[in-house]
JSON list of C-alpha atoms in Angstrom, two decimals:
[
{"chain": "A", "resi": 1, "resn": "MET", "atom": "CA", "xyz": [70.16, 20.03, -62.44]},
{"chain": "A", "resi": 2, "resn": "GLY", "atom": "CA", "xyz": [67.21, 19.87, -64.79]},
{"chain": "A", "resi": 3, "resn": "GLU", "atom": "CA", "xyz": [64.54, 22.54, -65.09]},
{"chain": "A", "resi": 4, "resn": "SER", "atom": "CA", "xyz": [61.76, 22.50, -62.54]},
{"chain": "A", "resi": 5, "resn": "THR", "atom": "CA", "xyz": [58.13, 22.33, -63.61]},
{"chain": "A", "resi": 6, "resn": "ALA", "atom": "CA", "xyz": [57.75, 25.97, -62.57]},
{"chain": "A", "resi": 7, "resn": "ASP", "atom": "CA", "xyz": [60.71, 26.99, -64.76]},
{"chain": "A", "resi": 8, "resn": "THR", "atom": "CA", "xyz": [59.24, 25.12, -67.72]},
{"chain": "A", "resi": 9, "resn": "GLU", "atom": "CA", "xyz": [55.85, 26.76, -67.25]},
{"chain": "A", "resi": 10, "resn": "THR", "atom": "CA", "xyz": [57.45, 30.20, -66.92]},
{"chain": "A", "resi": 11, "resn": "LYS", "atom": "CA", "xyz": [59.34, 29.64, -70.17]},
{"chain": "A", "resi": 12, "resn": "LYS", "atom": "CA", "xyz": [56.09, 28.64, -71.92]},
{"chain": "A", "resi": 13, "resn": "VAL", "atom": "CA", "xyz": [54.30, 31.76, -70.69]},
{"chain": "A", "resi": 14, "resn": "SER", "atom": "CA", "xyz": [57.24, 33.91, -71.76]},
{"chain": "A", "resi": 15, "resn": "GLU", "atom": "CA", "xyz": [57.22, 32.32, -75.22]},
{"chain": "A", "resi": 16, "resn": "TYR", "atom": "CA", "xyz": [53.49, 32.81, -75.72]},
{"chain": "A", "resi": 17, "resn": "THR", "atom": "CA", "xyz": [53.37, 36.39, -74.44]},
{"chain": "A", "resi": 18, "resn": "ARG", "atom": "CA", "xyz": [56.64, 37.85, -75.73]},
{"chain": "A", "resi": 19, "resn": "VAL", "atom": "CA", "xyz": [54.95, 39.48, -78.72]},
{"chain": "A", "resi": 20, "resn": "VAL", "atom": "CA", "xyz": [52.54, 41.35, -76.45]},
{"chain": "A", "resi": 21, "resn": "TYR", "atom": "CA", "xyz": [55.16, 43.50, -74.77]},
{"chain": "A", "resi": 22, "resn": "ASP", "atom": "CA", "xyz": [57.49, 46.08, -76.30]},
{"chain": "A", "resi": 23, "resn": "PRO", "atom": "CA", "xyz": [59.97, 48.64, -75.04]},
{"chain": "A", "resi": 24, "resn": "ILE", "atom": "CA", "xyz": [58.49, 52.12, -74.67]},
{"chain": "A", "resi": 25, "resn": "ASP", "atom": "CA", "xyz": [58.21, 53.61, -78.15]},
{"chain": "A", "resi": 26, "resn": "THR", "atom": "CA", "xyz": [59.12, 57.28, -77.83]},
{"chain": "A", "resi": 27, "resn": "ARG", "atom": "CA", "xyz": [58.37, 57.89, -81.51]},
{"chain": "A", "resi": 28, "resn": "HIS", "atom": "CA", "xyz": [54.70, 57.30, -80.75]},
{"chain": "A", "resi": 29, "resn": "TYR", "atom": "CA", "xyz": [54.49, 59.02, -77.37]},
{"chain": "A", "resi": 30, "resn": "GLY", "atom": "CA", "xyz": [54.72, 55.74, -75.48]},
{"chain": "A", "resi": 31, "resn": "ALA", "atom": "CA", "xyz": [51.69, 54.17, -77.17]},
{"chain": "A", "resi": 32, "resn": "ILE", "atom": "CA", "xyz": [51.31, 50.58, -75.93]},
{"chain": "A", "resi": 33, "resn": "HIS", "atom": "CA", "xyz": [50.76, 49.34, -79.48]},
{"chain": "A", "resi": 34, "resn": "THR", "atom": "CA", "xyz": [52.19, 50.67, -82.73]},
{"chain": "A", "resi": 35, "resn": "PRO", "atom": "CA", "xyz": [49.63, 53.06, -84.27]},
{"chain": "A", "resi": 36, "resn": "ILE", "atom": "CA", "xyz": [47.83, 52.00, -87.43]},
{"chain": "A", "resi": 37, "resn": "TYR", "atom": "CA", "xyz": [49.16, 53.89, -90.44]},
{"chain": "A", "resi": 38, "resn": "GLN", "atom": "CA", "xyz": [46.07, 54.28, -92.61]},
{"chain": "A", "resi": 39, "resn": "ASN", "atom": "CA", "xyz": [47.61, 56.35, -95.39]},
{"chain": "A", "resi": 40, "resn": "SER", "atom": "CA", "xyz": [48.43, 54.90, -98.80]},
{"chain": "A", "resi": 41, "resn": "LEU", "atom": "CA", "xyz": [51.39, 57.16, -99.69]},
{"chain": "A", "resi": 42, "resn": "PHE", "atom": "CA", "xyz": [54.41, 58.51, -97.83]},
{"chain": "A", "resi": 43, "resn": "ALA", "atom": "CA", "xyz": [55.99, 61.90, -98.52]},
{"chain": "A", "resi": 44, "resn": "PHE", "atom": "CA", "xyz": [59.67, 62.83, -98.81]},
{"chain": "A", "resi": 45, "resn": "GLU", "atom": "CA", "xyz": [61.48, 66.12, -98.34]},
{"chain": "A", "resi": 46, "resn": "ASN", "atom": "CA", "xyz": [62.95, 66.05, -101.84]},
{"chain": "A", "resi": 47, "resn": "TYR", "atom": "CA", "xyz": [63.12, 63.96, -104.98]},
{"chain": "A", "resi": 48, "resn": "ASP", "atom": "CA", "xyz": [66.52, 62.47, -104.10]},
{"chain": "A", "resi": 49, "resn": "GLN", "atom": "CA", "xyz": [65.07, 60.93, -100.92]},
{"chain": "A", "resi": 50, "resn": "PHE", "atom": "CA", "xyz": [62.12, 59.62, -102.93]},
{"chain": "A", "resi": 51, "resn": "ASP", "atom": "CA", "xyz": [64.47, 58.13, -105.52]},
{"chain": "A", "resi": 52, "resn": "GLN", "atom": "CA", "xyz": [66.62, 56.54, -102.80]},
{"chain": "A", "resi": 53, "resn": "ALA", "atom": "CA", "xyz": [63.55, 54.98, -101.18]},
{"chain": "A", "resi": 54, "resn": "PHE", "atom": "CA", "xyz": [62.84, 53.11, -104.42]},
{"chain": "A", "resi": 55, "resn": "GLN", "atom": "CA", "xyz": [66.18, 51.34, -104.04]},
{"chain": "A", "resi": 56, "resn": "ASP", "atom": "CA", "xyz": [64.88, 49.55, -100.92]},
{"chain": "A", "resi": 57, "resn": "LEU", "atom": "CA", "xyz": [61.10, 49.32, -101.01]},
{"chain": "A", "resi": 58, "resn": "GLN", "atom": "CA", "xyz": [61.12, 46.53, -98.42]},
{"chain": "A", "resi": 59, "resn": "ALA", "atom": "CA", "xyz": [62.67, 48.82, -95.80]},
{"chain": "A", "resi": 60, "resn": "ILE", "atom": "CA", "xyz": [61.40, 52.29, -96.64]},
{"chain": "A", "resi": 61, "resn": "PRO", "atom": "CA", "xyz": [57.65, 52.95, -96.90]},
{"chain": "A", "resi": 62, "resn": "VAL", "atom": "CA", "xyz": [56.60, 54.58, -100.16]},
{"chain": "A", "resi": 63, "resn": "TYR", "atom": "CA", "xyz": [53.22, 53.02, -100.89]},
{"chain": "A", "resi": 64, "resn": "SER", "atom": "CA", "xyz": [51.26, 51.01, -98.31]},
{"chain": "A", "resi": 65, "resn": "ARG", "atom": "CA", "xyz": [50.44, 48.15, -100.66]},
{"chain": "A", "resi": 66, "resn": "GLY", "atom": "CA", "xyz": [54.16, 47.31, -100.69]},
{"chain": "A", "resi": 67, "resn": "HIS", "atom": "CA", "xyz": [55.35, 48.46, -97.28]},
{"chain": "A", "resi": 68, "resn": "ASN", "atom": "CA", "xyz": [53.64, 50.07, -94.33]},
{"chain": "A", "resi": 69, "resn": "PRO", "atom": "CA", "xyz": [55.11, 50.59, -90.83]},
{"chain": "A", "resi": 70, "resn": "THR", "atom": "CA", "xyz": [52.16, 48.90, -89.12]},
{"chain": "A", "resi": 71, "resn": "VAL", "atom": "CA", "xyz": [52.32, 45.87, -91.40]},
{"chain": "A", "resi": 72, "resn": "ARG", "atom": "CA", "xyz": [56.11, 45.68, -91.05]},
{"chain": "A", "resi": 73, "resn": "TYR", "atom": "CA", "xyz": [55.71, 45.66, -87.27]},
{"chain": "A", "resi": 74, "resn": "LEU", "atom": "CA", "xyz": [53.25, 42.76, -87.59]},
{"chain": "A", "resi": 75, "resn": "GLU", "atom": "CA", "xyz": [55.67, 40.88, -89.85]},
{"chain": "A", "resi": 76, "resn": "HIS", "atom": "CA", "xyz": [58.42, 41.15, -87.24]},
{"chain": "A", "resi": 77, "resn": "LYS", "atom": "CA", "xyz": [56.05, 39.82, -84.57]},
{"chain": "A", "resi": 78, "resn": "ILE", "atom": "CA", "xyz": [54.94, 36.88, -86.72]},
{"chain": "A", "resi": 79, "resn": "ALA", "atom": "CA", "xyz": [58.54, 36.01, -87.55]},
{"chain": "A", "resi": 80, "resn": "ASP", "atom": "CA", "xyz": [59.28, 36.09, -83.82]},
{"chain": "A", "resi": 81, "resn": "LEU", "atom": "CA", "xyz": [56.40, 33.71, -83.10]},
{"chain": "A", "resi": 82, "resn": "GLU", "atom": "CA", "xyz": [57.41, 31.38, -85.93]},
{"chain": "A", "resi": 83, "resn": "GLU", "atom": "CA", "xyz": [61.09, 31.57, -84.92]},
{"chain": "A", "resi": 84, "resn": "ALA", "atom": "CA", "xyz": [61.77, 32.45, -88.55]},
{"chain": "A", "resi": 85, "resn": "GLU", "atom": "CA", "xyz": [64.17, 34.86, -90.19]},
{"chain": "A", "resi": 86, "resn": "GLU", "atom": "CA", "xyz": [61.42, 36.87, -91.88]},
{"chain": "A", "resi": 87, "resn": "ALA", "atom": "CA", "xyz": [57.67, 37.01, -92.48]},
{"chain": "A", "resi": 88, "resn": "LYS", "atom": "CA", "xyz": [55.60, 38.67, -95.20]},
{"chain": "A", "resi": 89, "resn": "CYS", "atom": "CA", "xyz": [51.97, 39.72, -94.75]},
{"chain": "A", "resi": 90, "resn": "PHE", "atom": "CA", "xyz": [49.42, 39.73, -97.56]},
{"chain": "A", "resi": 91, "resn": "SER", "atom": "CA", "xyz": [45.88, 41.02, -97.93]},
{"chain": "A", "resi": 92, "resn": "SER", "atom": "CA", "xyz": [44.45, 37.47, -97.95]},
{"chain": "A", "resi": 93, "resn": "GLY", "atom": "CA", "xyz": [45.43, 33.87, -97.38]},
{"chain": "A", "resi": 94, "resn": "MET", "atom": "CA", "xyz": [45.23, 33.01, -101.07]},
{"chain": "A", "resi": 95, "resn": "ALA", "atom": "CA", "xyz": [47.45, 35.98, -101.92]},
{"chain": "A", "resi": 96, "resn": "ALA", "atom": "CA", "xyz": [50.09, 34.54, -99.59]},
{"chain": "A", "resi": 97, "resn": "ILE", "atom": "CA", "xyz": [49.63, 31.01, -100.94]},
{"chain": "A", "resi": 98, "resn": "THR", "atom": "CA", "xyz": [49.81, 31.97, -104.61]},
{"chain": "A", "resi": 99, "resn": "ALA", "atom": "CA", "xyz": [52.85, 34.20, -104.04]},
{"chain": "A", "resi": 100, "resn": "ALA", "atom": "CA", "xyz": [54.67, 31.43, -102.18]},
{"chain": "A", "resi": 101, "resn": "ILE", "atom": "CA", "xyz": [53.90, 28.87, -104.88]},
{"chain": "A", "resi": 102, "resn": "LEU", "atom": "CA", "xyz": [54.58, 31.06, -107.92]},
{"chain": "A", "resi": 103, "resn": "SER", "atom": "CA", "xyz": [57.90, 32.22, -106.47]},
{"chain": "A", "resi": 104, "resn": "THR", "atom": "CA", "xyz": [59.20, 28.63, -106.42]},
{"chain": "A", "resi": 105, "resn": "VAL", "atom": "CA", "xyz": [57.91, 26.90, -109.57]},
{"chain": "A", "resi": 106, "resn": "SER", "atom": "CA", "xyz": [58.17, 27.41, -113.33]},
{"chain": "A", "resi": 107, "resn": "GLN", "atom": "CA", "xyz": [56.57, 26.02, -116.48]},
{"chain": "A", "resi": 108, "resn": "GLY", "atom": "CA", "xyz": [57.17, 22.30, -116.75]},
{"chain": "A", "resi": 109, "resn": "ASP", "atom": "CA", "xyz": [57.52, 21.75, -113.00]},
{"chain": "A", "resi": 110, "resn": "HIS", "atom": "CA", "xyz": [55.58, 19.22, -110.94]},
{"chain": "A", "resi": 111, "resn": "ILE", "atom": "CA", "xyz": [54.07, 19.71, -107.47]},
{"chain": "A", "resi": 112, "resn": "ILE", "atom": "CA", "xyz": [52.97, 17.09, -104.95]},
{"chain": "A", "resi": 113, "resn": "CYS", "atom": "CA", "xyz": [50.19, 18.24, -102.63]},
{"chain": "A", "resi": 114, "resn": "VAL", "atom": "CA", "xyz": [48.18, 16.73, -99.80]},
{"chain": "A", "resi": 115, "resn": "ASN", "atom": "CA", "xyz": [44.71, 15.80, -101.12]},
{"chain": "A", "resi": 116, "resn": "GLN", "atom": "CA", "xyz": [42.81, 17.38, -98.20]},
{"chain": "A", "resi": 117, "resn": "VAL", "atom": "CA", "xyz": [44.25, 20.83, -98.85]},
{"chain": "A", "resi": 118, "resn": "TYR", "atom": "CA", "xyz": [42.18, 24.04, -98.54]},
{"chain": "A", "resi": 119, "resn": "GLY", "atom": "CA", "xyz": [39.64, 24.14, -101.39]},
{"chain": "A", "resi": 120, "resn": "PRO", "atom": "CA", "xyz": [40.81, 27.32, -103.18]},
{"chain": "A", "resi": 121, "resn": "THR", "atom": "CA", "xyz": [44.42, 26.08, -102.97]},
{"chain": "A", "resi": 122, "resn": "ARG", "atom": "CA", "xyz": [43.40, 22.81, -104.61]},
{"chain": "A", "resi": 123, "resn": "GLU", "atom": "CA", "xyz": [41.59, 24.71, -107.34]},
{"chain": "A", "resi": 124, "resn": "PHE", "atom": "CA", "xyz": [44.64, 26.93, -107.91]},
{"chain": "A", "resi": 125, "resn": "LEU", "atom": "CA", "xyz": [47.07, 24.00, -108.06]},
{"chain": "A", "resi": 126, "resn": "GLY", "atom": "CA", "xyz": [44.88, 21.51, -109.91]},
{"chain": "A", "resi": 127, "resn": "GLY", "atom": "CA", "xyz": [43.19, 23.91, -112.30]},
{"chain": "A", "resi": 128, "resn": "TYR", "atom": "CA", "xyz": [44.69, 27.34, -112.76]},
{"chain": "A", "resi": 129, "resn": "LEU", "atom": "CA", "xyz": [48.37, 26.31, -112.84]},
{"chain": "A", "resi": 130, "resn": "GLN", "atom": "CA", "xyz": [47.71, 23.68, -115.50]},
{"chain": "A", "resi": 131, "resn": "LYS", "atom": "CA", "xyz": [47.21, 26.52, -118.00]},
{"chain": "A", "resi": 132, "resn": "PHE", "atom": "CA", "xyz": [50.87, 27.42, -117.43]},
{"chain": "A", "resi": 133, "resn": "GLY", "atom": "CA", "xyz": [52.25, 23.90, -117.77]},
{"chain": "A", "resi": 134, "resn": "ILE", "atom": "CA", "xyz": [52.60, 23.20, -114.04]},
{"chain": "A", "resi": 135, "resn": "GLU", "atom": "CA", "xyz": [51.13, 19.87, -112.93]},
{"chain": "A", "resi": 136, "resn": "THR", "atom": "CA", "xyz": [50.06, 18.80, -109.45]},
{"chain": "A", "resi": 137, "resn": "THR", "atom": "CA", "xyz": [49.58, 15.31, -108.04]},
{"chain": "A", "resi": 138, "resn": "PHE", "atom": "CA", "xyz": [47.33, 15.08, -104.96]},
{"chain": "A", "resi": 139, "resn": "VAL", "atom": "CA", "xyz": [48.22, 12.34, -102.48]},
{"chain": "A", "resi": 140, "resn": "ASP", "atom": "CA", "xyz": [47.12, 10.87, -99.17]},
{"chain": "A", "resi": 141, "resn": "GLY", "atom": "CA", "xyz": [49.33, 13.10, -97.06]},
{"chain": "A", "resi": 142, "resn": "SER", "atom": "CA", "xyz": [49.29, 10.77, -94.07]},
{"chain": "A", "resi": 143, "resn": "ARG", "atom": "CA", "xyz": [51.33, 8.12, -95.96]},
{"chain": "A", "resi": 144, "resn": "ILE", "atom": "CA", "xyz": [54.95, 9.00, -96.72]},
{"chain": "A", "resi": 145, "resn": "GLU", "atom": "CA", "xyz": [54.86, 6.16, -99.27]},
{"chain": "A", "resi": 146, "resn": "ALA", "atom": "CA", "xyz": [52.26, 8.12, -101.25]},
{"chain": "A", "resi": 147, "resn": "TRP", "atom": "CA", "xyz": [54.65, 11.08, -101.46]},
{"chain": "A", "resi": 148, "resn": "GLU", "atom": "CA", "xyz": [57.49, 8.79, -102.54]},
{"chain": "A", "resi": 149, "resn": "GLU", "atom": "CA", "xyz": [55.37, 7.14, -105.25]},
{"chain": "A", "resi": 150, "resn": "ALA", "atom": "CA", "xyz": [54.28, 10.50, -106.67]},
{"chain": "A", "resi": 151, "resn": "VAL", "atom": "CA", "xyz": [57.82, 11.85, -107.16]},
{"chain": "A", "resi": 152, "resn": "ARG", "atom": "CA", "xyz": [58.82, 12.61, -110.75]},
{"chain": "A", "resi": 153, "resn": "PRO", "atom": "CA", "xyz": [62.10, 13.85, -112.23]},
{"chain": "A", "resi": 154, "resn": "ASN", "atom": "CA", "xyz": [60.56, 17.35, -112.50]},
{"chain": "A", "resi": 155, "resn": "THR", "atom": "CA", "xyz": [59.05, 17.48, -108.98]},
{"chain": "A", "resi": 156, "resn": "ARG", "atom": "CA", "xyz": [60.05, 20.86, -107.55]},
{"chain": "A", "resi": 157, "resn": "MET", "atom": "CA", "xyz": [57.73, 21.37, -104.62]},
{"chain": "A", "resi": 158, "resn": "PHE", "atom": "CA", "xyz": [55.88, 19.56, -101.81]},
{"chain": "A", "resi": 159, "resn": "TYR", "atom": "CA", "xyz": [52.82, 21.42, -100.52]},
{"chain": "A", "resi": 160, "resn": "LEU", "atom": "CA", "xyz": [51.64, 20.41, -97.05]},
{"chain": "A", "resi": 161, "resn": "GLU", "atom": "CA", "xyz": [48.77, 21.48, -94.83]},
{"chain": "A", "resi": 162, "resn": "SER", "atom": "CA", "xyz": [49.03, 19.85, -91.43]},
{"chain": "A", "resi": 163, "resn": "PRO", "atom": "CA", "xyz": [46.52, 19.58, -89.91]},
{"chain": "A", "resi": 164, "resn": "THR", "atom": "CA", "xyz": [44.36, 19.73, -93.05]},
{"chain": "A", "resi": 165, "resn": "THR", "atom": "CA", "xyz": [41.23, 21.79, -93.57]},
{"chain": "A", "resi": 166, "resn": "GLN", "atom": "CA", "xyz": [38.08, 20.34, -91.99]},
{"chain": "A", "resi": 167, "resn": "LEU", "atom": "CA", "xyz": [39.34, 16.75, -91.46]},
{"chain": "A", "resi": 168, "resn": "PHE", "atom": "CA", "xyz": [42.53, 17.75, -89.59]},
{"chain": "A", "resi": 169, "resn": "GLN", "atom": "CA", "xyz": [44.65, 14.97, -91.05]},
{"chain": "A", "resi": 170, "resn": "LEU", "atom": "CA", "xyz": [48.33, 15.18, -90.11]},
{"chain": "A", "resi": 171, "resn": "GLN", "atom": "CA", "xyz": [51.44, 14.71, -92.24]},
{"chain": "A", "resi": 172, "resn": "ASP", "atom": "CA", "xyz": [54.85, 13.64, -91.02]},
{"chain": "A", "resi": 173, "resn": "ILE", "atom": "CA", "xyz": [56.48, 17.01, -91.64]},
{"chain": "A", "resi": 174, "resn": "ARG", "atom": "CA", "xyz": [60.03, 15.83, -90.92]},
{"chain": "A", "resi": 175, "resn": "ALA", "atom": "CA", "xyz": [59.71, 12.82, -93.25]},
{"chain": "A", "resi": 176, "resn": "CYS", "atom": "CA", "xyz": [58.18, 14.92, -96.02]},
{"chain": "A", "resi": 177, "resn": "THR", "atom": "CA", "xyz": [60.84, 17.63, -95.84]},
{"chain": "A", "resi": 178, "resn": "THR", "atom": "CA", "xyz": [63.62, 15.02, -95.73]},
{"chain": "A", "resi": 179, "resn": "LEU", "atom": "CA", "xyz": [62.22, 13.39, -98.87]},
{"chain": "A", "resi": 180, "resn": "ALA", "atom": "CA", "xyz": [61.80, 16.75, -100.60]},
{"chain": "A", "resi": 181, "resn": "LYS", "atom": "CA", "xyz": [65.40, 17.74, -99.83]},
{"chain": "A", "resi": 182, "resn": "SER", "atom": "CA", "xyz": [66.67, 14.41, -101.14]},
{"chain": "A", "resi": 183, "resn": "ILE", "atom": "CA", "xyz": [65.23, 15.19, -104.59]},
{"chain": "A", "resi": 184, "resn": "GLY", "atom": "CA", "xyz": [66.06, 18.90, -104.55]},
{"chain": "A", "resi": 185, "resn": "ALA", "atom": "CA", "xyz": [62.48, 20.05, -104.01]},
{"chain": "A", "resi": 186, "resn": "LEU", "atom": "CA", "xyz": [61.23, 22.80, -101.71]},
{"chain": "A", "resi": 187, "resn": "THR", "atom": "CA", "xyz": [58.54, 22.37, -99.07]},
{"chain": "A", "resi": 188, "resn": "ILE", "atom": "CA", "xyz": [55.72, 24.82, -98.34]},
{"chain": "A", "resi": 189, "resn": "ILE", "atom": "CA", "xyz": [53.24, 24.29, -95.51]},
{"chain": "A", "resi": 190, "resn": "ASP", "atom": "CA", "xyz": [49.97, 25.99, -94.66]},
{"chain": "A", "resi": 191, "resn": "ASN", "atom": "CA", "xyz": [50.13, 26.20, -90.85]},
{"chain": "A", "resi": 192, "resn": "THR", "atom": "CA", "xyz": [46.80, 28.01, -90.44]},
{"chain": "A", "resi": 193, "resn": "TRP", "atom": "CA", "xyz": [45.10, 25.52, -88.14]},
{"chain": "A", "resi": 194, "resn": "ALA", "atom": "CA", "xyz": [47.94, 24.83, -85.71]},
{"chain": "A", "resi": 195, "resn": "THR", "atom": "CA", "xyz": [49.39, 28.37, -85.72]},
{"chain": "A", "resi": 196, "resn": "PRO", "atom": "CA", "xyz": [52.91, 28.95, -84.35]},
{"chain": "A", "resi": 197, "resn": "VAL", "atom": "CA", "xyz": [51.55, 28.49, -80.82]},
{"chain": "A", "resi": 198, "resn": "PHE", "atom": "CA", "xyz": [51.18, 24.74, -81.43]},
{"chain": "A", "resi": 199, "resn": "GLN", "atom": "CA", "xyz": [53.51, 24.03, -84.36]},
{"chain": "A", "resi": 200, "resn": "LYS", "atom": "CA", "xyz": [56.61, 25.61, -85.83]},
{"chain": "A", "resi": 201, "resn": "PRO", "atom": "CA", "xyz": [57.23, 23.81, -89.13]}
]
């Protein structure tokens, strides 16, 4: 038998609220939400522990700019919502965008980007990165043919934003990622407007 409408609705509610509830956290006296760690540094009992922590800065908090228990908790929740393996939080949207882009391209690479992208992202791709020999072609993201026509031998990344800033234009995410994979390029998408509630790229 198929699922009833009630079962489907229950599943939706469960999906949208699962990040709200947690098991009782005895470390924090049963606080409903993880407390906010406002300190910048974390102490250790001895130098050996401190030295060991530096071997895994992603797992052990040493300095809050790199890792903080509150932020790590948030990252786990976002990954859960996105149905992703991991998530990484940054102090601003552009910090996240620039880190994602710079971690995937090198001098001489070419990027294809939707032309209605967030303004500062466009400025970063079309202006700042040119100083480092990375070129970007902006295309009408709604036409897969425009992506195909913009491909070069050195195209390494597709940058999507669907829906786009202000005009909310959509891209065919599946078609774009299929094309990117066929040429060995990676795909990055800014999912700010839809959020994982409405879209899981």
